[in-house]
């Protein structure tokens, strides 16, 4: 094992890593999602058959609500398909894509979910990304999968030059998939079992944590997971505490007691590091969405055993099946060294997504993305 990878994750034990301290800057539960996030009502950049709605429509159509357990729910329309316009097929289903009203730098992003969208034709994602021209400033996918199949996939996307060393496999629980973080398909690893699809929902969801420390000799970028049945005494307080009862700060030293992450994207250990993270990661917003029949869904639809000639046919004919295409979120909790309000929300289309697929297609690598991700399922 390359020693610098071990020290990046367990720096406090070996005395090489630099401890970073982060304060809680935002926590969203229940109705707070309506003020901490804004709805993104534009065309889907992944070419999905989806009509993203605004907040008013989402609430009026019961596509978002707070349930009796104070969980925030994001749902997909189960009724007739609707016109969506643009260059995609002309009909689709209403859904939600929401972005945080704030940007964060290094720190921890914690989400507790009770249910993740699942089923044929679905492609849910929980991620952070730059609000600038993609992929400048980077993207980190924390929860993602297609057609309800396989285990959770965590990915990172950057501009050219960032690599993940294959030896990270020895520093993580998940299975290494791709090492080149540039554009699509990005660098990625899949989680262990029961972390996506019907399996995680049957187990009552779980806790996902993304730690980001891009400083020189810092802890790097990792994604952790605990299932919902984990004994509370074994959960880090910052992760398992009920809304607004969590510790006010957390340090990267504390992750020593967490064990190996599911995914480790490496750390910046100076000259010779495969990816100097501070060069590739900027201020990020948090994004939650559910698209349908986009590039990934379409490319893996038949392999997933979905019973229809195509993803589009399934989407049109099986409205009731999309009752399972819902997020049930207990909370999102953010610790960060910087947490600033966005000033460009009103009328602004985040370039984080509008540009990413255009760039990928222009570079002729959209097919690579489809092939690479289909192998994850």
Short mmCIF file of C-alpha atoms in Angstrom, two decimals:
data_model
loop_
_atom_site.label_atom_id
_atom_site.label_comp_id
_atom_site.label_asym_id
_atom_site.label_seq_id
_atom_site.Cartn_x
_atom_site.Cartn_y
_atom_site.Cartn_z
CA UNK A 1 0.00 0.00 0.00
CA UNK A 2 1.29 3.46 -0.79
CA UNK A 3 1.94 5.08 2.57
CA UNK A 4 0.71 8.53 1.59
CA UNK A 5 -2.79 7.20 0.89
CA UNK A 6 -3.05 5.75 4.36
CA UNK A 7 -1.83 8.94 5.95
CA UNK A 8 -4.33 10.98 3.97
CA UNK A 9 -7.22 9.17 5.63
CA UNK A 10 -5.69 8.43 9.03
CA UNK A 11 -3.36 11.40 9.31
CA UNK A 12 -4.03 11.95 12.97
CA UNK A 13 -2.78 8.46 13.82
CA UNK A 14 0.45 8.72 11.85
CA UNK A 15 1.09 12.40 12.54
CA UNK A 16 1.28 13.51 8.91
CA UNK A 17 -2.20 14.78 8.15
CA UNK A 18 -3.23 18.30 9.11
CA UNK A 19 -6.35 18.42 11.26
CA UNK A 20 -9.05 20.72 9.90
CA UNK A 21 -11.98 22.03 11.93
CA UNK A 22 -15.38 22.80 10.39
CA UNK A 23 -18.39 24.52 11.95
CA UNK A 24 -22.00 23.70 11.24
CA UNK A 25 -23.26 26.21 8.72
CA UNK A 26 -26.62 24.88 7.54
CA UNK A 27 -29.08 22.19 8.48
CA UNK A 28 -32.30 21.41 6.64
CA UNK A 29 -35.19 19.27 7.80
CA UNK A 30 -38.92 19.35 7.13
CA UNK A 31 -40.18 22.71 5.90
CA UNK A 32 -36.67 24.19 5.99
CA UNK A 33 -35.95 22.63 2.60
CA UNK A 34 -38.30 25.18 1.05
CA UNK A 35 -36.08 28.05 2.16
CA UNK A 36 -32.67 26.36 2.01
CA UNK A 37 -33.13 25.10 -1.57
CA UNK A 38 -34.53 26.58 -4.77
CA UNK A 39 -36.27 24.71 -7.58
CA UNK A 40 -34.51 24.44 -10.96
CA UNK A 41 -37.29 24.49 -13.61
CA UNK A 42 -35.28 24.17 -16.83
CA UNK A 43 -34.58 21.50 -19.44
CA UNK A 44 -32.72 18.42 -18.24
CA UNK A 45 -29.09 18.51 -19.46
CA UNK A 46 -28.86 14.70 -19.31
CA UNK A 47 -31.50 14.48 -22.07
CA UNK A 48 -34.06 12.92 -19.76
CA UNK A 49 -37.78 12.67 -20.38
CA UNK A 50 -38.52 14.91 -17.45
CA UNK A 51 -40.16 18.27 -16.85
CA UNK A 52 -38.55 19.90 -13.85
CA UNK A 53 -41.11 22.08 -12.09
CA UNK A 54 -40.84 25.25 -10.05
CA UNK A 55 -41.47 25.29 -6.31
CA UNK A 56 -45.08 26.45 -6.52
CA UNK A 57 -46.00 23.75 -9.02
CA UNK A 58 -44.14 21.19 -6.96
CA UNK A 59 -46.17 22.02 -3.88
CA UNK A 60 -49.47 22.48 -5.72
CA UNK A 61 -49.10 19.12 -7.50
CA UNK A 62 -47.94 17.35 -4.31
CA UNK A 63 -44.58 16.59 -5.89
CA UNK A 64 -42.92 17.86 -2.71
CA UNK A 65 -44.24 17.88 0.82
CA UNK A 66 -43.36 17.18 4.43
CA UNK A 67 -44.83 13.91 5.70
CA UNK A 68 -46.15 13.01 9.14
CA UNK A 69 -42.65 12.00 10.26
CA UNK A 70 -41.31 15.45 9.29
CA UNK A 71 -39.42 13.92 6.37
CA UNK A 72 -39.05 16.03 3.26
CA UNK A 73 -40.39 14.18 0.22
CA UNK A 74 -39.54 14.80 -3.44
CA UNK A 75 -41.77 12.76 -5.76
CA UNK A 76 -42.31 12.08 -9.46
CA UNK A 77 -45.68 12.59 -11.15
CA UNK A 78 -47.52 9.27 -11.50
CA UNK A 79 -50.27 10.63 -13.75
CA UNK A 80 -50.34 11.16 -17.51
CA UNK A 81 -47.13 12.28 -19.20
CA UNK A 82 -46.83 15.96 -20.14
CA UNK A 83 -45.16 17.96 -22.93
CA UNK A 84 -41.59 18.91 -22.07
CA UNK A 85 -40.40 20.62 -25.27
CA UNK A 86 -36.80 21.04 -26.32
CA UNK A 87 -34.82 18.53 -28.33
CA UNK A 88 -35.77 15.59 -26.15
CA UNK A 89 -38.79 13.37 -26.86
CA UNK A 90 -41.80 15.60 -26.55
CA UNK A 91 -43.38 14.04 -23.47
CA UNK A 92 -42.15 13.17 -20.01
CA UNK A 93 -42.99 13.20 -16.32
CA UNK A 94 -42.90 16.06 -13.86
CA UNK A 95 -40.13 15.86 -11.31
CA UNK A 96 -37.96 17.98 -9.00
CA UNK A 97 -34.43 19.26 -9.19
CA UNK A 98 -33.42 21.46 -6.26
CA UNK A 99 -30.21 23.41 -5.54
CA UNK A 100 -29.01 24.82 -2.24
CA UNK A 101 -29.39 28.56 -1.77
CA UNK A 102 -25.82 28.62 -0.43
CA UNK A 103 -22.35 27.56 -1.56
CA UNK A 104 -19.87 25.63 0.57
CA UNK A 105 -16.15 25.02 0.49
CA UNK A 106 -14.34 22.19 2.26
CA UNK A 107 -16.23 20.36 4.97
CA UNK A 108 -18.78 17.61 5.51
CA UNK A 109 -22.11 17.05 3.74
CA UNK A 110 -24.38 14.68 5.66
CA UNK A 111 -27.71 13.29 4.50
CA UNK A 112 -30.02 10.85 6.26
CA UNK A 113 -32.48 9.24 3.88
CA UNK A 114 -35.37 6.91 4.56
CA UNK A 115 -36.08 6.20 0.87
CA UNK A 116 -34.19 6.78 -2.39
CA UNK A 117 -35.98 6.85 -5.78
CA UNK A 118 -35.91 3.43 -7.38
CA UNK A 119 -37.37 1.52 -10.31
CA UNK A 120 -37.02 1.25 -14.05
CA UNK A 121 -36.45 4.53 -15.93
CA UNK A 122 -35.32 6.40 -12.78
CA UNK A 123 -31.97 8.13 -12.26
CA UNK A 124 -31.74 9.83 -8.85
CA UNK A 125 -28.71 11.77 -7.65
CA UNK A 126 -27.49 13.66 -4.58
CA UNK A 127 -24.38 15.65 -5.43
CA UNK A 128 -22.33 18.81 -5.07
CA UNK A 129 -20.93 20.85 -7.92
CA UNK A 130 -19.64 24.20 -9.05
CA UNK A 131 -22.23 26.77 -10.14
CA UNK A 132 -19.82 27.77 -12.91
CA UNK A 133 -18.96 26.23 -16.25
CA UNK A 134 -18.81 22.46 -15.73
CA UNK A 135 -16.54 20.78 -14.76
CA UNK A 136 -14.41 23.74 -13.63
CA UNK A 137 -14.57 23.69 -9.85
CA UNK A 138 -15.47 20.01 -9.83
CA UNK A 139 -18.43 17.76 -9.11
CA UNK A 140 -18.81 15.10 -6.43
CA UNK A 141 -21.63 12.56 -6.78
CA UNK A 142 -22.53 11.11 -3.38
CA UNK A 143 -25.66 9.07 -4.20
CA UNK A 144 -26.37 7.97 -7.75
CA UNK A 145 -27.68 5.05 -9.78
CA UNK A 146 -30.00 4.16 -12.65
CA UNK A 147 -32.99 1.86 -13.12
CA UNK A 148 -32.89 0.86 -9.44
CA UNK A 149 -30.06 -1.59 -10.09
CA UNK A 150 -26.66 -2.26 -8.58
CA UNK A 151 -25.01 -0.60 -5.62
CA UNK A 152 -24.53 3.10 -5.01
CA UNK A 153 -21.94 4.81 -7.21
CA UNK A 154 -19.82 7.74 -6.02
CA UNK A 155 -18.02 9.73 -8.72
CA UNK A 156 -15.88 12.82 -9.11
CA UNK A 157 -15.61 14.99 -12.23
CA UNK A 158 -12.90 17.57 -12.91
CA UNK A 159 -11.11 19.30 -15.74
CA UNK A 160 -8.13 17.52 -17.29
CA UNK A 161 -5.28 16.32 -15.11
CA UNK A 162 -6.83 14.79 -11.99
CA UNK A 163 -6.36 11.05 -11.45
CA UNK A 164 -7.21 8.64 -8.65
CA UNK A 165 -4.50 6.08 -7.95
CA UNK A 166 -5.71 2.47 -8.18
CA UNK A 167 -4.19 1.84 -4.75
CA UNK A 168 -7.11 3.69 -3.18
CA UNK A 169 -8.84 0.30 -3.28
CA UNK A 170 -6.79 -0.58 -0.20
CA UNK A 171 -8.06 2.49 1.63
CA UNK A 172 -11.79 2.03 0.95
CA UNK A 173 -14.55 -0.54 1.29
CA UNK A 174 -16.02 0.01 -2.17
CA UNK A 175 -14.91 -1.36 -5.52
CA UNK A 176 -12.67 0.85 -7.66
CA UNK A 177 -14.15 1.54 -11.13
CA UNK A 178 -12.55 4.46 -12.97
CA UNK A 179 -9.36 6.40 -12.25
CA UNK A 180 -9.48 9.35 -14.65
CA UNK A 181 -11.57 12.14 -13.12
CA UNK A 182 -11.59 14.30 -16.26
CA UNK A 183 -15.05 15.16 -17.62
CA UNK A 184 -17.14 12.01 -18.30
CA UNK A 185 -17.34 9.37 -16.98
CA UNK A 186 -15.10 10.72 -14.22
CA UNK A 187 -13.39 8.67 -11.52
CA UNK A 188 -15.65 6.41 -9.51
CA UNK A 189 -16.08 3.51 -7.11
CA UNK A 190 -19.17 1.51 -6.25
CA UNK A 191 -20.29 0.95 -2.66
CA UNK A 192 -20.77 -2.34 -0.88
CA UNK A 193 -24.12 -4.17 -1.00
CA UNK A 194 -27.53 -2.80 0.03
CA UNK A 195 -26.62 0.84 -0.59
CA UNK A 196 -28.98 1.59 -3.50
CA UNK A 197 -32.24 0.49 -5.09
CA UNK A 198 -34.89 -1.67 -3.39
CA UNK A 199 -32.35 -3.11 -0.94
CA UNK A 200 -31.54 0.15 0.83
CA UNK A 201 -35.21 1.14 0.94
CA UNK A 202 -36.22 -2.20 2.44
CA UNK A 203 -33.64 -1.56 5.15
CA UNK A 204 -35.01 1.89 5.92
CA UNK A 205 -32.37 3.95 4.16
CA UNK A 206 -29.17 5.13 5.75
CA UNK A 207 -26.64 7.87 6.40
CA UNK A 208 -24.31 9.16 3.66
CA UNK A 209 -21.43 11.53 4.44
CA UNK A 210 -19.07 13.25 2.04
CA UNK A 211 -15.90 14.63 3.62
CA UNK A 212 -13.93 17.15 1.60
CA UNK A 213 -10.56 18.53 2.70
CA UNK A 214 -8.59 19.78 -0.31
CA UNK A 215 -5.81 21.45 1.67
CA UNK A 216 -2.19 20.39 1.22
CA UNK A 217 -1.62 17.25 3.32
CA UNK A 218 -5.29 17.35 4.27
CA UNK A 219 -7.62 14.36 4.58
CA UNK A 220 -8.78 14.46 0.96
CA UNK A 221 -12.24 13.51 -0.33
CA UNK A 222 -14.13 10.47 0.94
CA UNK A 223 -17.71 9.18 1.09
CA UNK A 224 -18.98 7.18 4.08
CA UNK A 225 -22.13 5.15 4.69
CA UNK A 226 -23.96 3.69 7.69
CA UNK A 227 -27.23 1.78 7.32
CA UNK A 228 -30.26 2.91 9.27
CA UNK A 229 -30.08 -0.04 11.69
CA UNK A 230 -26.65 1.01 12.98
CA UNK A 231 -26.61 1.23 16.77
CA UNK A 232 -26.80 4.94 17.67
CA UNK A 233 -23.80 4.48 19.96
CA UNK A 234 -21.72 3.54 16.92
CA UNK A 235 -22.77 6.53 14.85
CA UNK A 236 -20.65 9.71 14.94
CA UNK A 237 -22.62 12.37 16.80
CA UNK A 238 -22.38 14.78 13.86
CA UNK A 239 -23.93 12.13 11.62
CA UNK A 240 -26.63 10.54 13.75
CA UNK A 241 -27.89 13.43 15.89
CA UNK A 242 -31.50 14.50 15.41
CA UNK A 243 -32.08 17.78 13.53
CA UNK A 244 -30.62 20.80 15.32
CA UNK A 245 -29.10 18.68 18.09
CA UNK A 246 -25.77 17.94 16.40
CA UNK A 247 -22.37 19.16 17.65
CA UNK A 248 -21.53 22.65 16.45
CA UNK A 249 -18.22 21.59 14.92
CA UNK A 250 -16.34 18.57 13.60
CA UNK A 251 -12.68 17.90 12.79
CA UNK A 252 -11.06 15.67 10.20
CA UNK A 253 -9.26 13.91 13.08
CA UNK A 254 -12.59 12.46 14.14
CA UNK A 255 -12.87 10.30 11.02
CA UNK A 256 -10.09 8.06 12.38
CA UNK A 257 -12.76 6.33 14.48
CA UNK A 258 -15.12 5.97 11.51
CA UNK A 259 -13.17 3.19 9.84
CA UNK A 260 -12.60 2.98 6.10
CA UNK A 261 -14.84 5.05 3.83
CA UNK A 262 -16.87 3.44 1.10
CA UNK A 263 -14.99 5.58 -1.42
CA UNK A 264 -11.72 7.51 -1.17
CA UNK A 265 -10.86 9.90 -4.01
CA UNK A 266 -7.37 10.61 -2.70
CA UNK A 267 -5.69 13.58 -1.04
CA UNK A 268 -3.23 16.32 -1.95
CA UNK A 269 0.12 15.21 -0.57
CA UNK A 270 2.28 17.66 -2.46
CA UNK A 271 4.58 16.99 -5.43
CA UNK A 272 3.76 13.71 -7.10
CA UNK A 273 0.14 13.56 -5.97
CA UNK A 274 -2.08 12.28 -8.81
CA UNK A 275 -4.58 15.07 -8.12
CA UNK A 276 -3.82 18.37 -6.32
CA UNK A 277 -7.40 18.75 -5.13
CA UNK A 278 -7.34 22.47 -4.36
CA UNK A 279 -6.65 23.09 -8.04
CA UNK A 280 -9.79 21.25 -9.12
CA UNK A 281 -12.37 21.91 -6.38
CA UNK A 282 -14.16 25.23 -5.92
CA UNK A 283 -17.21 26.42 -4.00
CA UNK A 284 -20.06 23.95 -4.44
CA UNK A 285 -23.83 23.94 -4.26
CA UNK A 286 -25.80 20.87 -3.14
CA UNK A 287 -28.18 19.35 -5.70
CA UNK A 288 -30.92 16.72 -5.38
CA UNK A 289 -32.78 15.48 -8.44
CA UNK A 290 -34.61 12.61 -10.10
CA UNK A 291 -34.46 12.42 -13.86
CA UNK A 292 -35.88 9.70 -16.11
CA UNK A 293 -34.70 8.08 -19.32
CA UNK A 294 -31.54 10.17 -19.60
CA UNK A 295 -28.31 8.94 -21.12
CA UNK A 296 -27.50 6.52 -18.30
CA UNK A 297 -31.05 5.17 -17.97
CA UNK A 298 -31.33 4.55 -21.70
CA UNK A 299 -27.95 2.84 -22.00
CA UNK A 300 -28.63 0.38 -19.16
CA UNK A 301 -32.40 -0.07 -19.41
CA UNK A 302 -32.43 -3.49 -21.08
CA UNK A 303 -29.62 -4.86 -18.92
CA UNK A 304 -31.68 -3.94 -15.85
CA UNK A 305 -34.41 -6.38 -16.90
CA UNK A 306 -37.06 -3.70 -17.33
CA UNK A 307 -40.13 -5.07 -19.13
CA UNK A 308 -40.65 -2.67 -22.02
CA UNK A 309 -39.18 -2.16 -25.51
CA UNK A 310 -37.51 1.06 -24.36
CA UNK A 311 -37.14 3.38 -21.41
CA UNK A 312 -39.52 5.84 -23.08
CA UNK A 313 -42.19 3.18 -23.57
CA UNK A 314 -41.94 2.20 -19.92
CA UNK A 315 -42.18 5.80 -18.74
CA UNK A 316 -45.34 6.43 -20.76
CA UNK A 317 -47.17 3.21 -19.88
CA UNK A 318 -46.34 2.74 -16.19
CA UNK A 319 -47.27 5.88 -14.31
CA UNK A 320 -48.14 4.08 -11.08
CA UNK A 321 -44.68 2.47 -10.97
CA UNK A 322 -43.18 5.88 -10.28
CA UNK A 323 -44.72 6.02 -6.82
CA UNK A 324 -41.40 4.51 -5.69
CA UNK A 325 -39.40 7.24 -7.44
CA UNK A 326 -39.36 9.44 -4.36
CA UNK A 327 -36.83 10.86 -1.95
CA UNK A 328 -37.70 10.73 1.75
CA UNK A 329 -35.09 12.85 3.53
CA UNK A 330 -34.77 13.23 7.29
CA UNK A 331 -32.13 15.96 7.07
CA UNK A 332 -29.20 17.46 5.23
CA UNK A 333 -26.47 18.80 7.53
CA UNK A 334 -23.46 20.81 6.39
CA UNK A 335 -20.22 21.59 8.21
CA UNK A 336 -17.90 23.84 6.23
CA UNK A 337 -15.02 26.30 6.33
CA UNK A 338 -17.02 28.59 4.03
CA UNK A 339 -20.78 28.77 3.62
CA UNK A 340 -22.08 31.75 1.68
CA UNK A 341 -25.49 32.68 0.32
CA UNK A 342 -25.95 32.56 -3.42
CA UNK A 343 -26.81 35.86 -5.07
CA UNK A 344 -27.71 34.62 -8.56
CA UNK A 345 -30.75 32.43 -7.88
CA UNK A 346 -33.52 34.55 -9.35
CA UNK A 347 -33.74 33.81 -13.06
CA UNK A 348 -30.27 32.29 -13.21
CA UNK A 349 -29.64 28.96 -14.87
CA UNK A 350 -26.72 27.25 -13.18
CA UNK A 351 -24.12 26.35 -15.76
CA UNK A 352 -23.20 23.34 -13.67
CA UNK A 353 -25.43 21.18 -15.81
CA UNK A 354 -26.37 23.06 -18.94
CA UNK A 355 -22.83 22.88 -20.16
CA UNK A 356 -21.60 19.52 -18.94
CA UNK A 357 -23.25 17.33 -21.53
CA UNK A 358 -22.52 19.75 -24.35
CA UNK A 359 -18.84 19.57 -23.47
CA UNK A 360 -18.91 15.79 -23.23
CA UNK A 361 -20.62 15.43 -26.59
CA UNK A 362 -18.28 17.91 -28.23
CA UNK A 363 -15.34 15.86 -27.03
CA UNK A 364 -16.94 12.74 -28.42
CA UNK A 365 -17.01 10.91 -25.10
CA UNK A 366 -20.71 10.58 -24.39
CA UNK A 367 -20.53 6.96 -25.50
CA UNK A 368 -17.65 6.37 -23.09
CA UNK A 369 -19.82 7.67 -20.29
CA UNK A 370 -22.64 5.30 -21.15
CA UNK A 371 -20.38 2.26 -21.44
CA UNK A 372 -18.40 3.12 -18.33
CA UNK A 373 -21.42 3.62 -16.13
CA UNK A 374 -23.30 0.62 -17.44
CA UNK A 375 -20.53 -1.54 -16.00
CA UNK A 376 -21.42 -0.29 -12.52
CA UNK A 377 -24.79 -1.98 -12.51
#
